[in-house]
């Protein structure tokens, strides 16, 4: 309604959002009325069962009740620009027991693990800048767009998934995570690191100081200050993770040993051919931080690589129809490192290895 729009605009403008950015992201408002939207939708012949699946309404007995009452609504766009879901933030003071955010329940078209908020608006800027900034919340994305920083998306506060990382990888291999500088922000940022490395992304981290988040920081300090902060405070993800672990370990040798193993396993995830130089550089820098021998760390990294390859080999097999299936058993002869040599004559070693890799890893 027009009244609802004016209320939403006033509230959002009070928080610093200007009209053009509100219109760009189609930010809306649901009045605090029980079934205003439900009645309107049913009168316009929308299917009640589908409405419940969208999360816009909920079933209470025989009655449909609006789900986002008294909330600012953030439409979530798919990569093509179609609205596939909503996030709704409570307006004003949060009531006890009432969640701050409500999101669309997962359905056939909305799967939060495969979505990054703001990607539709950011993909051109990400491609142009060859860098993707990752933040936590909707308002962080919107504030940065308003400040002229458009190569930014949000994960919605959840751990990064393979599907989300692959979305980013379509546009750039440079991912910079911009999170709060508190303990929770650090832990949130460290989740999904190994997955990002396996997908070939080069990951850096920026922690916003003084308890600020990207939204509040850019509002207080301006666009240039945030850009300068991002450029000057970027930390390599692997080295940052190691520094955190060493700080927590202190003089505890067991915890330091665990840190050595964890960083070696992380480095081993850099398994693409083009990552060889990066991997060697990480080994050199991490060995210096850990004050251990480079050769020993290299051996440990290679050990984790071999274990992963062996694990993958044991997971794959072929059934009688020639289809690949997942098993927990050792693969049949001809698909192991040694058995692959039986696939061809003994004088064609390079071809044998190529076929072995294709059969094992596709």
PDB file of N, CA and C in Angstrom, residues 179-218:
ATOM      1  N   UNK A 179      34.427  -8.811   7.207  1.00  0.00           N
ATOM      2  CA  UNK A 179      33.560  -9.153   8.340  1.00  0.00           C
ATOM      3  C   UNK A 179      33.885  -8.291   9.552  1.00  0.00           C
ATOM      4  N   UNK A 180      33.010  -8.398  10.560  1.00  0.00           N
ATOM      5  CA  UNK A 180      33.244  -7.720  11.832  1.00  0.00           C
ATOM      6  C   UNK A 180      34.548  -8.221  12.440  1.00  0.00           C
ATOM      7  N   UNK A 181      35.206  -7.359  13.212  1.00  0.00           N
ATOM      8  CA  UNK A 181      36.480  -7.731  13.808  1.00  0.00           C
ATOM      9  C   UNK A 181      36.374  -8.430  15.142  1.00  0.00           C
ATOM     10  N   UNK A 182      35.151  -8.790  15.586  1.00  0.00           N
ATOM     11  CA  UNK A 182      35.033  -9.486  16.870  1.00  0.00           C
ATOM     12  C   UNK A 182      35.270 -10.986  16.689  1.00  0.00           C
ATOM     13  N   UNK A 183      35.252 -11.720  17.798  1.00  0.00           N
ATOM     14  CA  UNK A 183      35.549 -13.151  17.765  1.00  0.00           C
ATOM     15  C   UNK A 183      34.574 -13.912  16.883  1.00  0.00           C
ATOM     16  N   UNK A 184      33.283 -13.538  16.966  1.00  0.00           N
ATOM     17  CA  UNK A 184      32.269 -14.221  16.152  1.00  0.00           C
ATOM     18  C   UNK A 184      32.507 -13.973  14.672  1.00  0.00           C
ATOM     19  N   UNK A 185      32.901 -12.738  14.338  1.00  0.00           N
ATOM     20  CA  UNK A 185      33.179 -12.411  12.944  1.00  0.00           C
ATOM     21  C   UNK A 185      34.363 -13.181  12.408  1.00  0.00           C
ATOM     22  N   UNK A 186      35.396 -13.345  13.254  1.00  0.00           N
ATOM     23  CA  UNK A 186      36.581 -14.086  12.833  1.00  0.00           C
ATOM     24  C   UNK A 186      36.232 -15.550  12.581  1.00  0.00           C
ATOM     25  N   UNK A 187      35.477 -16.143  13.502  1.00  0.00           N
ATOM     26  CA  UNK A 187      35.095 -17.547  13.332  1.00  0.00           C
ATOM     27  C   UNK A 187      34.226 -17.736  12.101  1.00  0.00           C
ATOM     28  N   UNK A 188      33.318 -16.787  11.871  1.00  0.00           N
ATOM     29  CA  UNK A 188      32.451 -16.881  10.691  1.00  0.00           C
ATOM     30  C   UNK A 188      33.275 -16.789   9.412  1.00  0.00           C
ATOM     31  N   UNK A 189      34.268 -15.923   9.431  1.00  0.00           N
ATOM     32  CA  UNK A 189      35.095 -15.742   8.241  1.00  0.00           C
ATOM     33  C   UNK A 189      35.929 -16.971   7.927  1.00  0.00           C
ATOM     34  N   UNK A 190      36.388 -17.672   8.965  1.00  0.00           N
ATOM     35  CA  UNK A 190      37.260 -18.829   8.758  1.00  0.00           C
ATOM     36  C   UNK A 190      36.514 -20.056   8.248  1.00  0.00           C
ATOM     37  N   UNK A 191      35.187 -20.078   8.403  1.00  0.00           N
ATOM     38  CA  UNK A 191      34.422 -21.216   7.906  1.00  0.00           C
ATOM     39  C   UNK A 191      34.428 -21.218   6.379  1.00  0.00           C
ATOM     40  N   UNK A 192      34.583 -22.385   5.813  1.00  0.00           N
ATOM     41  CA  UNK A 192      34.529 -22.510   4.358  1.00  0.00           C
ATOM     42  C   UNK A 192      35.846 -22.254   3.655  1.00  0.00           C
ATOM     43  N   UNK A 193      36.932 -22.026   4.438  1.00  0.00           N
ATOM     44  CA  UNK A 193      38.230 -21.718   3.827  1.00  0.00           C
ATOM     45  C   UNK A 193      38.704 -22.831   2.912  1.00  0.00           C
ATOM     46  N   UNK A 194      38.709 -24.072   3.418  1.00  0.00           N
ATOM     47  CA  UNK A 194      39.218 -25.185   2.624  1.00  0.00           C
ATOM     48  C   UNK A 194      38.418 -25.370   1.337  1.00  0.00           C
ATOM     49  N   UNK A 195      37.103 -25.177   1.421  1.00  0.00           N
ATOM     50  CA  UNK A 195      36.261 -25.301   0.226  1.00  0.00           C
ATOM     51  C   UNK A 195      36.657 -24.256  -0.815  1.00  0.00           C
ATOM     52  N   UNK A 196      36.929 -23.035  -0.343  1.00  0.00           N
ATOM     53  CA  UNK A 196      37.311 -21.960  -1.266  1.00  0.00           C
ATOM     54  C   UNK A 196      38.619 -22.292  -1.971  1.00  0.00           C
ATOM     55  N   UNK A 197      39.572 -22.851  -1.228  1.00  0.00           N
ATOM     56  CA  UNK A 197      40.850 -23.209  -1.826  1.00  0.00           C
ATOM     57  C   UNK A 197      40.684 -24.308  -2.858  1.00  0.00           C
ATOM     58  N   UNK A 198      39.846 -25.298  -2.548  1.00  0.00           N
ATOM     59  CA  UNK A 198      39.618 -26.392  -3.485  1.00  0.00           C
ATOM     60  C   UNK A 198      38.977 -25.907  -4.777  1.00  0.00           C
ATOM     61  N   UNK A 199      38.219 -24.827  -4.693  1.00  0.00           N
ATOM     62  CA  UNK A 199      37.577 -24.271  -5.887  1.00  0.00           C
ATOM     63  C   UNK A 199      38.496 -23.310  -6.642  1.00  0.00           C
ATOM     64  N   UNK A 200      39.740 -23.184  -6.190  1.00  0.00           N
ATOM     65  CA  UNK A 200      40.714 -22.364  -6.910  1.00  0.00           C
ATOM     66  C   UNK A 200      40.619 -20.880  -6.623  1.00  0.00           C
ATOM     67  N   UNK A 201      39.939 -20.500  -5.542  1.00  0.00           N
ATOM     68  CA  UNK A 201      39.814 -19.083  -5.197  1.00  0.00           C
ATOM     69  C   UNK A 201      41.004 -18.627  -4.357  1.00  0.00           C
ATOM     70  N   UNK A 202      41.437 -17.411  -4.601  1.00  0.00           N
ATOM     71  CA  UNK A 202      42.476 -16.790  -3.781  1.00  0.00           C
ATOM     72  C   UNK A 202      41.772 -15.897  -2.765  1.00  0.00           C
ATOM     73  N   UNK A 203      41.883 -16.275  -1.495  1.00  0.00           N
ATOM     74  CA  UNK A 203      41.049 -15.676  -0.459  1.00  0.00           C
ATOM     75  C   UNK A 203      41.861 -14.762   0.448  1.00  0.00           C
ATOM     76  N   UNK A 204      41.311 -13.568   0.674  1.00  0.00           N
ATOM     77  CA  UNK A 204      41.896 -12.637   1.629  1.00  0.00           C
ATOM     78  C   UNK A 204      40.808 -12.176   2.594  1.00  0.00           C
ATOM     79  N   UNK A 205      41.245 -11.646   3.722  1.00  0.00           N
ATOM     80  CA  UNK A 205      40.322 -11.285   4.791  1.00  0.00           C
ATOM     81  C   UNK A 205      40.583  -9.864   5.263  1.00  0.00           C
ATOM     82  N   UNK A 206      39.492  -9.118   5.472  1.00  0.00           N
ATOM     83  CA  UNK A 206      39.577  -7.789   6.075  1.00  0.00           C
ATOM     84  C   UNK A 206      38.636  -7.762   7.275  1.00  0.00           C
ATOM     85  N   UNK A 207      39.165  -7.449   8.442  1.00  0.00           N
ATOM     86  CA  UNK A 207      38.341  -7.335   9.645  1.00  0.00           C
ATOM     87  C   UNK A 207      38.114  -5.860   9.959  1.00  0.00           C
ATOM     88  N   UNK A 208      36.847  -5.476  10.077  1.00  0.00           N
ATOM     89  CA  UNK A 208      36.494  -4.085  10.373  1.00  0.00           C
ATOM     90  C   UNK A 208      36.790  -3.817  11.851  1.00  0.00           C
ATOM     91  N   UNK A 209      37.527  -2.759  12.189  1.00  0.00           N
ATOM     92  CA  UNK A 209      37.913  -2.521  13.593  1.00  0.00           C
ATOM     93  C   UNK A 209      36.796  -1.897  14.425  1.00  0.00           C
ATOM     94  N   UNK A 210      37.047  -1.857  15.741  1.00  0.00           N
ATOM     95  CA  UNK A 210      36.214  -1.102  16.700  1.00  0.00           C
ATOM     96  C   UNK A 210      34.773  -1.570  16.745  1.00  0.00           C
ATOM     97  N   UNK A 211      34.549  -2.869  16.536  1.00  0.00           N
ATOM     98  CA  UNK A 211      33.195  -3.403  16.650  1.00  0.00           C
ATOM     99  C   UNK A 211      32.244  -2.962  15.554  1.00  0.00           C
ATOM    100  N   UNK A 212      32.769  -2.392  14.486  1.00  0.00           N
ATOM    101  CA  UNK A 212      31.919  -1.928  13.388  1.00  0.00           C
ATOM    102  C   UNK A 212      31.662  -3.062  12.405  1.00  0.00           C
ATOM    103  N   UNK A 213      30.615  -2.919  11.603  1.00  0.00           N
ATOM    104  CA  UNK A 213      30.404  -3.795  10.452  1.00  0.00           C
ATOM    105  C   UNK A 213      30.517  -2.927   9.198  1.00  0.00           C
ATOM    106  N   UNK A 214      30.563  -3.523   8.006  1.00  0.00           N
ATOM    107  CA  UNK A 214      30.732  -2.704   6.795  1.00  0.00           C
ATOM    108  C   UNK A 214      29.681  -1.609   6.658  1.00  0.00           C
ATOM    109  N   UNK A 215      28.435  -1.904   7.042  1.00  0.00           N
ATOM    110  CA  UNK A 215      27.343  -0.932   6.952  1.00  0.00           C
ATOM    111  C   UNK A 215      27.644   0.291   7.812  1.00  0.00           C
ATOM    112  N   UNK A 216      27.916   0.073   9.093  1.00  0.00           N
ATOM    113  CA  UNK A 216      28.136   1.207   9.997  1.00  0.00           C
ATOM    114  C   UNK A 216      29.442   1.930   9.681  1.00  0.00           C
ATOM    115  N   UNK A 217      30.467   1.176   9.250  1.00  0.00           N
ATOM    116  CA  UNK A 217      31.769   1.801   8.973  1.00  0.00           C
ATOM    117  C   UNK A 217      31.688   2.761   7.790  1.00  0.00           C
ATOM    118  N   UNK A 218      31.050   2.312   6.699  1.00  0.00           N
ATOM    119  CA  UNK A 218      30.980   3.175   5.521  1.00  0.00           C
ATOM    120  C   UNK A 218      30.056   4.363   5.787  1.00  0.00           C
TER     121      UNK A 218
END
